[in-house]
PDB file of C-alpha atoms in Angstrom:
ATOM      1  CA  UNK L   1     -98.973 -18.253  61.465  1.00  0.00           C
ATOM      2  CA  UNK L   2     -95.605 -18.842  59.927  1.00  0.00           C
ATOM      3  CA  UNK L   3     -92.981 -20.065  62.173  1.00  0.00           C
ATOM      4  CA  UNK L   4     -91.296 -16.357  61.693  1.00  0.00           C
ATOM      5  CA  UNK L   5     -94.434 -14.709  62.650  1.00  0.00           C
ATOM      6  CA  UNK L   6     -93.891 -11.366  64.635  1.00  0.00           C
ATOM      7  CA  UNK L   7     -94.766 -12.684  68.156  1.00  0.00           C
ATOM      8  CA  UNK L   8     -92.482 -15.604  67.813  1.00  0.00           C
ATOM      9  CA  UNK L   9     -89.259 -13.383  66.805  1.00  0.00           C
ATOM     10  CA  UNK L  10     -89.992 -10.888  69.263  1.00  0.00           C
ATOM     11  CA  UNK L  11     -90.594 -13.388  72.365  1.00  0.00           C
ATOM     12  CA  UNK L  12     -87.556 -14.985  71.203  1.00  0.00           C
ATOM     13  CA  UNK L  13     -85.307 -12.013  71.265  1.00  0.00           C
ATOM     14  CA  UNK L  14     -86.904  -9.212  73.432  1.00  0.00           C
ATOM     15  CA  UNK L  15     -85.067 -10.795  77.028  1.00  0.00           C
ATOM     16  CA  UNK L  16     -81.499 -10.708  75.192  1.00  0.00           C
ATOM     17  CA  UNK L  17     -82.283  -7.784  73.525  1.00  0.00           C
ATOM     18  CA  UNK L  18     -83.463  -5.470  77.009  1.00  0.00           C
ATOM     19  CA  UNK L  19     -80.724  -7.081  78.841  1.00  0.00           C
ATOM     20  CA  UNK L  20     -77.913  -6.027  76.682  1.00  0.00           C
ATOM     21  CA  UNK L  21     -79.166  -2.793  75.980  1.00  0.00           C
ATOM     22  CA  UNK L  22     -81.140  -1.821  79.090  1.00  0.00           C
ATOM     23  CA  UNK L  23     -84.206   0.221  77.161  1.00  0.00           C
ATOM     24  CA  UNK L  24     -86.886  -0.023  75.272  1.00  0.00           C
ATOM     25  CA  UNK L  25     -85.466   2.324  71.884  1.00  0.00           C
ATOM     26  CA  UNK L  26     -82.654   0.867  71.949  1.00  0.00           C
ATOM     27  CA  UNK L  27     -83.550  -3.222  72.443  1.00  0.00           C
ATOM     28  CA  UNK L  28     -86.204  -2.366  69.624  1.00  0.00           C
ATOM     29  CA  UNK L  29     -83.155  -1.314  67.602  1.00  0.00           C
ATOM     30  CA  UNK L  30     -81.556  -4.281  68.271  1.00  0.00           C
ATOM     31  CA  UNK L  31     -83.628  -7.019  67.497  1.00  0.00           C
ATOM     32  CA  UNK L  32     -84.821  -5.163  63.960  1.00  0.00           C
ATOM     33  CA  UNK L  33     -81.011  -5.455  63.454  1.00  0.00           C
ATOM     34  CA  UNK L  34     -81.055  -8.855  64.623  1.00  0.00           C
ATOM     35  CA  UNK L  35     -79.326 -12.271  63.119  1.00  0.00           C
ATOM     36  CA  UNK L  36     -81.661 -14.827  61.470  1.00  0.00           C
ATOM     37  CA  UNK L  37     -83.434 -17.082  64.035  1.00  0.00           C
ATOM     38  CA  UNK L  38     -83.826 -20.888  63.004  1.00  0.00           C
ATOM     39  CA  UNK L  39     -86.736 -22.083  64.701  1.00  0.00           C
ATOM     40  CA  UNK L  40     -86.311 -25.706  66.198  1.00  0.00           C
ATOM     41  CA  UNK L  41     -90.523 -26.400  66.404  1.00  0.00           C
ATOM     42  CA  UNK L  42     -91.496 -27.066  62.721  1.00  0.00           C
ATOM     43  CA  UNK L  43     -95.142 -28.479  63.383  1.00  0.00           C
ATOM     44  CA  UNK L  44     -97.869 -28.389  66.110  1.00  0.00           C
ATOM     45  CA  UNK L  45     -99.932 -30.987  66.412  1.00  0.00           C
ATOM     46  CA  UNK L  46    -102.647 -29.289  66.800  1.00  0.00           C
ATOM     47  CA  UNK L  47    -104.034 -25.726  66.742  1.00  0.00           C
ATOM     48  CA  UNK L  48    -104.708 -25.377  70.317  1.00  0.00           C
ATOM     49  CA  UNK L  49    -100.918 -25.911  70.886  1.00  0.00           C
ATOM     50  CA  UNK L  50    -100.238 -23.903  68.077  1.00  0.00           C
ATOM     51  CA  UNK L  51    -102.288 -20.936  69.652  1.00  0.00           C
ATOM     52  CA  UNK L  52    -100.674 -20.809  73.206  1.00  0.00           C
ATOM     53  CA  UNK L  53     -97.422 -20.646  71.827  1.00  0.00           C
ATOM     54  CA  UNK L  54     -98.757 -17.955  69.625  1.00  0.00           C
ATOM     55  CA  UNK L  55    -100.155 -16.421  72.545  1.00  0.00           C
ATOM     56  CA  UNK L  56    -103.412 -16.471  70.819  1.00  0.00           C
ATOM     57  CA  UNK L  57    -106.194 -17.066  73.393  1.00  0.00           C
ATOM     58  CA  UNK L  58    -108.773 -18.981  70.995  1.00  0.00           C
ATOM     59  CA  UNK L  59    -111.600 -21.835  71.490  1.00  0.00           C
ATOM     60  CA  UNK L  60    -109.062 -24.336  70.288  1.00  0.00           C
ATOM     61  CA  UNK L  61    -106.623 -23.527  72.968  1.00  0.00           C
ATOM     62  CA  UNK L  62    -108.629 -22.941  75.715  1.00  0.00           C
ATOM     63  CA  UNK L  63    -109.515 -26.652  75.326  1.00  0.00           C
ATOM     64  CA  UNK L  64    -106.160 -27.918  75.384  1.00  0.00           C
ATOM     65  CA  UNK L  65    -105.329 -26.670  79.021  1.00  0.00           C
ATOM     66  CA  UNK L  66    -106.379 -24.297  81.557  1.00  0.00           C
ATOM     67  CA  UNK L  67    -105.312 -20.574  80.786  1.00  0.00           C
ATOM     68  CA  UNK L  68    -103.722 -20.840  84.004  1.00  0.00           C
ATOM     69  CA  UNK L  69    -100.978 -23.181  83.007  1.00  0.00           C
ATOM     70  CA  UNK L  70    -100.281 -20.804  79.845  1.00  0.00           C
ATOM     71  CA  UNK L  71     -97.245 -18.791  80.854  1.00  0.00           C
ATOM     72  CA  UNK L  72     -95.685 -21.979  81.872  1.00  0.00           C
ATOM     73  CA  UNK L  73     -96.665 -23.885  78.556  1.00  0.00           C
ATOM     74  CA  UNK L  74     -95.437 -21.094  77.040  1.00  0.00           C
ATOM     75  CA  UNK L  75     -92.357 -20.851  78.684  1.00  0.00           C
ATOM     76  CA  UNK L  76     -91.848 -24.404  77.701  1.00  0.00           C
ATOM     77  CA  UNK L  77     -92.604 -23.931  74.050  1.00  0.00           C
ATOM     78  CA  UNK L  78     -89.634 -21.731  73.914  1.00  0.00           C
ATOM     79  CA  UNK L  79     -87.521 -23.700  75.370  1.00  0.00           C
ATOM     80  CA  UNK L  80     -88.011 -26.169  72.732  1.00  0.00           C
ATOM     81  CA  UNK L  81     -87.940 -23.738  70.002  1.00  0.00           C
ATOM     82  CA  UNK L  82     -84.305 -22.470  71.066  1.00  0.00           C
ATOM     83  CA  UNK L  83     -82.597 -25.943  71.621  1.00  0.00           C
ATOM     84  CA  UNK L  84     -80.075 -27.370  69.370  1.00  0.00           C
ATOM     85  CA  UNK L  85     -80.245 -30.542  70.821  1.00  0.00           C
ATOM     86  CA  UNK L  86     -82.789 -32.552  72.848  1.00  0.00           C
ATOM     87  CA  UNK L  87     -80.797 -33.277  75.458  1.00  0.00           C
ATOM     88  CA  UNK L  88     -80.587 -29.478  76.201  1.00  0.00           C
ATOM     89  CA  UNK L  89     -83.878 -30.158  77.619  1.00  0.00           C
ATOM     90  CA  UNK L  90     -82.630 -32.093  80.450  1.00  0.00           C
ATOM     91  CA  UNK L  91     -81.564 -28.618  81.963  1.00  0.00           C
ATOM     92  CA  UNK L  92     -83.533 -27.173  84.411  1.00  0.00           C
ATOM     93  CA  UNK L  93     -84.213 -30.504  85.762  1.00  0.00           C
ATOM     94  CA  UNK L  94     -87.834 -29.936  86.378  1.00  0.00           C
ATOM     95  CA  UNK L  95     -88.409 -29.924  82.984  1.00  0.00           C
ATOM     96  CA  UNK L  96     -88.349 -33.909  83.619  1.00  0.00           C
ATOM     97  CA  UNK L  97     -87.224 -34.629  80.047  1.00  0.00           C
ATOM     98  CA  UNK L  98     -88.033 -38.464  78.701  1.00  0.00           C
ATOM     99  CA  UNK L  99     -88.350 -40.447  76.249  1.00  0.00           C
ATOM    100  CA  UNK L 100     -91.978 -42.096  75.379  1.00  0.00           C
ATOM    101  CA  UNK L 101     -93.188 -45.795  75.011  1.00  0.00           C
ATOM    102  CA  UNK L 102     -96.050 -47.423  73.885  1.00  0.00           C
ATOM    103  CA  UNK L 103     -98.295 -45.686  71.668  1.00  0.00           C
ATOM    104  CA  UNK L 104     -95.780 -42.787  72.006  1.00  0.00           C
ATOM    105  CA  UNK L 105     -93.030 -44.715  70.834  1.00  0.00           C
ATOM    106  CA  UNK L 106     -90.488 -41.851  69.229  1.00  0.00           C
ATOM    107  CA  UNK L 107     -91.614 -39.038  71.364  1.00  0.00           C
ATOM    108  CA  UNK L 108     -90.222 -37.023  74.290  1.00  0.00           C
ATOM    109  CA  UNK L 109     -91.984 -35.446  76.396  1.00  0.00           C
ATOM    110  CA  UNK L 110     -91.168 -32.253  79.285  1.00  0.00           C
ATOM    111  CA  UNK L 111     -93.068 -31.361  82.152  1.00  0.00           C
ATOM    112  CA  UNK L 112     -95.484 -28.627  82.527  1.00  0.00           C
ATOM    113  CA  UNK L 113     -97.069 -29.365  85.818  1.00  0.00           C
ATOM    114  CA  UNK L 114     -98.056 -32.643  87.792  1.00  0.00           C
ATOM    115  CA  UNK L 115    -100.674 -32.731  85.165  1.00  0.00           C
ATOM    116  CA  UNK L 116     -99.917 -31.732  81.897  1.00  0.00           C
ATOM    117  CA  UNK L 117     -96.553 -32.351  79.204  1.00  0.00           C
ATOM    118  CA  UNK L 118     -95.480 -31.073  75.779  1.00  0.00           C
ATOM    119  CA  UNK L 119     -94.876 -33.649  73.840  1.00  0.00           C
ATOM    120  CA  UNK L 120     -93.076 -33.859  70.343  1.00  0.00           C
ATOM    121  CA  UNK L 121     -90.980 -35.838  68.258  1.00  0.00           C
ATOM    122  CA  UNK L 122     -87.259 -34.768  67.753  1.00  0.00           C
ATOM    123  CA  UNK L 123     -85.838 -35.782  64.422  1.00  0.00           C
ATOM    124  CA  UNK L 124     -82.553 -34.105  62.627  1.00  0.00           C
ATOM    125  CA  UNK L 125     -82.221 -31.128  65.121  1.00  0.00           C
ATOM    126  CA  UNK L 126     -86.120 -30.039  65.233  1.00  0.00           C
ATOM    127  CA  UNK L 127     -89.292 -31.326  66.791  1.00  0.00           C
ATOM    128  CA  UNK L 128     -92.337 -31.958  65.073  1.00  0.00           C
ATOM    129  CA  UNK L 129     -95.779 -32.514  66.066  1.00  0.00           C
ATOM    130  CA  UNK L 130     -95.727 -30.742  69.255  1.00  0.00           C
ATOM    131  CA  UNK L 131     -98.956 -30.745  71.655  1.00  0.00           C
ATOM    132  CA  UNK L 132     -99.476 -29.826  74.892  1.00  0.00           C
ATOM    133  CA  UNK L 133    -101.233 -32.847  76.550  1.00  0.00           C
ATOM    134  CA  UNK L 134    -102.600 -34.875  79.205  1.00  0.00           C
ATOM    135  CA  UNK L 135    -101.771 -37.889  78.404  1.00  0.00           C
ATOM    136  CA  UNK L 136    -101.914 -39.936  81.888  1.00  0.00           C
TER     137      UNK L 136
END
């Protein structure tokens, strides 16, 4: 999918959209009138990732985590597709924002649960090669 695919734009502005306008009609109205989004993830690194934050539930992304853990991978995904700036991240705290070593020198990573992270690279406002992971 493209990163201004339908489910994107709409999980991106339904909650501001409802809340302003307190209905269904009229928060539909709204976000078809809505400014132009500028999506902060530019690549997954791989499909499975891809998928959840789709909310597509295929083979690839049922092997990347437990279905369980999707609203809250998902939940995460957006957060990192709204920021500006990685250290936005830092904010809710349990996110657990850091930054990598080792073999993932370059990359940040934010909590999902005790078990799991998304991790990305953040270069010139945007984060690339994003993957939900257990890395440990």
């Amino acid at each position: 999918m493209s990163e201004f695919s339908t489910p994107r734009l709409l999980r991106s502005l339904w909650p501001a959209a409802k809340a302003k306008t307190g209905g269904l009609a009229s928060a539909l109205t709204t976000i078809t009138s809505a400014i132009i989004i500028r999506p902060m993830i530019r690549s997954f690194k791989n499909k499975g990732s891809e998928d959840i934050f789709d909310g597509i539930s295929s083979k690839a992304a049922r092997k990347i985590c437990p279905q369980s853990i999707w609203p809250s991978a998902t939940r995460k995904l957006d957060q990192i597709n709204r920021v500006q700036d990685v250290t936005e991240l830092q904010i809710p705290p349990g996110n657990r924002l850091e930054q990598l070593k080792g073999d993932r020198e370059n990359q940040f990573s934010i909590r999902i649960n005790q078990q799991y992270r998304v991790c990305f690279i953040w270069e010139e406002g945007h984060a690339y090669d994003v993957e939900i992971t257990d890395y440990h």
